[in-house]
CSV table of C-alpha atoms in Angstrom, one decimal:
chain,number,residue,atom,x,y,z
A,1,MET,CA,1.3,-0.1,21.8
A,2,VAL,CA,1.2,2.7,19.2
A,3,THR,CA,-2.1,3.9,17.8
A,4,GLU,CA,-2.0,5.9,14.5
A,5,GLU,CA,-4.2,6.6,11.4
A,6,PHE,CA,-3.3,4.4,8.4
A,7,SER,CA,-2.9,6.7,5.5
A,8,ALA,CA,0.0,7.8,3.2
A,9,ALA,CA,2.3,10.4,4.7
A,10,VAL,CA,5.5,12.1,3.8
A,11,GLN,CA,7.4,14.9,5.5
A,12,TYR,CA,5.8,17.8,3.5
A,13,GLY,CA,2.7,16.3,1.8
A,14,ASP,CA,3.1,18.5,-1.4
A,15,PHE,CA,1.0,16.0,-3.4
A,16,ARG,CA,-1.8,13.9,-2.0
A,17,GLY,CA,-4.3,11.5,-3.6
A,18,THR,CA,-5.3,7.9,-3.7
A,19,ALA,CA,-4.0,4.7,-5.1
A,20,GLN,CA,-5.8,1.3,-6.3
A,21,VAL,CA,-4.1,-2.0,-7.6
A,22,ASP,CA,-5.4,-5.1,-8.9
A,23,LEU,CA,-3.7,-8.2,-7.5
A,24,HIS,CA,-1.4,-10.4,-9.6
A,25,ASP,CA,-3.0,-13.7,-10.7
A,26,THR,CA,-0.1,-15.8,-9.8
A,27,LYS,CA,2.2,-13.8,-7.7
A,28,ASP,CA,1.2,-12.4,-4.3
A,29,LEU,CA,2.8,-10.7,-1.5
A,30,HIS,CA,1.0,-13.0,1.0
A,31,SER,CA,2.9,-16.0,-0.2
A,32,ARG,CA,6.2,-14.3,-0.2
A,33,LEU,CA,5.6,-13.1,3.5
A,34,MET,CA,4.5,-16.8,4.5
A,35,GLN,CA,7.6,-18.2,2.7
A,36,ASP,CA,9.9,-15.7,4.4
A,37,GLY,CA,8.2,-16.6,7.8
A,38,LEU,CA,7.4,-13.0,8.2
A,39,MET,CA,3.6,-13.8,8.2
A,40,ARG,CA,1.9,-16.3,10.7
A,41,LYS,CA,-0.8,-18.8,9.8
A,42,GLY,CA,-4.1,-17.3,10.5
A,43,GLU,CA,-3.2,-13.7,9.9
A,44,PHE,CA,-4.7,-11.6,7.3
A,45,LEU,CA,-2.9,-8.9,5.3
A,46,VAL,CA,-4.8,-5.7,6.0
A,47,GLY,CA,-2.5,-3.0,4.8
A,48,ILE,CA,0.7,-2.2,2.8
A,49,ASP,CA,2.6,1.1,3.2
A,50,VAL,CA,5.5,1.6,0.7
A,51,GLY,CA,8.0,4.3,0.7
A,52,SER,CA,10.9,5.5,-1.3
A,53,SER,CA,13.4,8.2,-0.5
A,54,VAL,CA,16.7,9.6,-1.9
A,55,VAL,CA,17.6,10.1,1.7
A,56,GLY,CA,17.9,6.9,4.0
A,57,ILE,CA,17.4,3.5,2.3
A,58,GLY,CA,18.6,4.7,-1.0
A,59,GLU,CA,17.3,5.1,-4.4
A,60,ASP,CA,17.1,1.6,-5.5
A,61,LEU,CA,15.0,0.0,-2.6
A,62,PHE,CA,11.5,0.5,-1.5
A,63,SER,CA,10.8,0.4,2.3
A,64,VAL,CA,7.6,-1.9,2.4
A,65,THR,CA,5.6,-2.1,5.8
A,66,VAL,CA,2.9,-4.5,6.1
A,67,PHE,CA,0.2,-4.7,8.6
A,68,LEU,CA,-1.1,-8.1,9.6
A,69,HIS,CA,-4.3,-8.9,11.6
A,70,GLU,CA,-5.0,-12.2,13.4
A,71,GLY,CA,-8.2,-13.5,11.6
A,72,ASP,CA,-9.7,-14.1,8.2
A,73,TYR,CA,-11.4,-11.4,6.0
A,74,ASP,CA,-14.9,-11.5,7.7
A,75,ARG,CA,-13.5,-11.3,11.2
A,76,THR,CA,-11.1,-8.4,10.3
A,77,GLN,CA,-13.9,-6.5,8.4
A,78,ALA,CA,-16.1,-6.8,11.4
A,79,GLU,CA,-13.4,-5.6,13.8
A,80,ALA,CA,-12.5,-2.7,11.5
A,81,ASN,CA,-16.2,-1.6,11.4
A,82,ALA,CA,-16.5,-1.7,15.2
A,83,GLY,CA,-15.1,1.8,15.5
A,84,LYS,CA,-12.2,0.9,17.7
A,85,PRO,CA,-8.4,0.9,16.6
A,86,LEU,CA,-7.7,-2.4,14.8
A,87,PRO,CA,-4.7,-4.4,16.4
A,88,VAL,CA,-2.3,-5.3,14.0
A,89,ARG,CA,1.2,-6.6,13.7
A,90,ARG,CA,3.6,-4.4,11.8
A,91,VAL,CA,6.4,-6.0,9.6
A,92,GLU,CA,9.0,-4.0,7.9
A,93,LEU,CA,11.0,-5.1,4.9
A,94,GLU,CA,12.8,-3.7,1.8
A,95,MET,CA,12.6,-4.7,-1.8
A,96,LEU,CA,13.4,-3.6,-5.2
A,97,PRO,CA,10.6,-1.5,-7.1
A,98,LYS,CA,10.4,-4.0,-9.7
A,99,GLU,CA,9.7,-6.8,-7.1
A,100,PHE,CA,7.1,-4.7,-5.3
A,101,PHE,CA,5.2,-3.8,-8.5
A,102,GLY,CA,5.5,-7.4,-9.7
A,103,TYR,CA,2.9,-8.4,-7.0
A,104,PHE,CA,0.3,-6.3,-8.8
A,105,LYS,CA,-1.3,-6.8,-12.3
A,106,ARG,CA,-2.4,-3.1,-12.4
A,107,ILE,CA,-1.5,-0.1,-10.3
A,108,SER,CA,-3.1,3.5,-10.4
A,109,ILE,CA,-1.8,6.5,-8.3
A,110,ALA,CA,-3.6,9.7,-8.6
A,111,ILE,CA,-2.2,12.7,-7.0
A,112,SER,CA,-2.6,16.4,-7.0
A,113,PRO,CA,-1.1,19.5,-5.0
A,114,ARG,CA,-2.2,19.0,-1.5
A,115,GLY,CA,-5.2,16.8,-2.8
A,116,MET,CA,-6.6,19.8,-4.7
A,117,ILE,CA,-8.6,17.6,-7.2
A,118,ASP,CA,-8.7,14.4,-5.3
A,119,GLY,CA,-12.3,13.0,-5.9
A,120,ARG,CA,-13.3,15.7,-7.8
A,121,GLU,CA,-14.7,15.9,-11.6
A,122,ILE,CA,-12.5,17.4,-13.9
A,123,THR,CA,-12.9,18.1,-17.9
A,124,TYR,CA,-10.0,18.1,-20.0
A,125,GLU,CA,-9.0,18.3,-23.9
A,126,GLU,CA,-7.6,15.0,-25.4
A,127,THR,CA,-3.9,15.5,-26.7
A,128,PRO,CA,-1.8,13.2,-28.6
A,129,HIS,CA,0.8,11.3,-26.5
A,130,GLY,CA,3.8,13.6,-26.2
A,131,GLY,CA,1.9,16.4,-27.9
A,132,ALA,CA,1.7,19.9,-26.6
């Protein structure tokens, strides 16, 4: 069994930050995983790791890894708060970027050099789109 920290990681980590998404109202990854037999009844989707590289799988596919825990939201939250590594099942698949992003209503990715301004207040001057 492998234990690791769940966080974004790339080879050099030149830019770091955070991401947030709003789930789509009618299309969801959970249903896709169940339909394809990749997720078992009674499992809860606890994490998604998506990667893209011009080296390896190719420019037109995302490598998507999902992490599944046996239990519902409340049980999973309680176990996650217990301070021990959370046992999960890791499932890897590939999909087109359009398909991956289609599972979300909105997505926001905020990154900066080595996380320099991640979580910090900033001030800026408004400029018109495409303006200098």
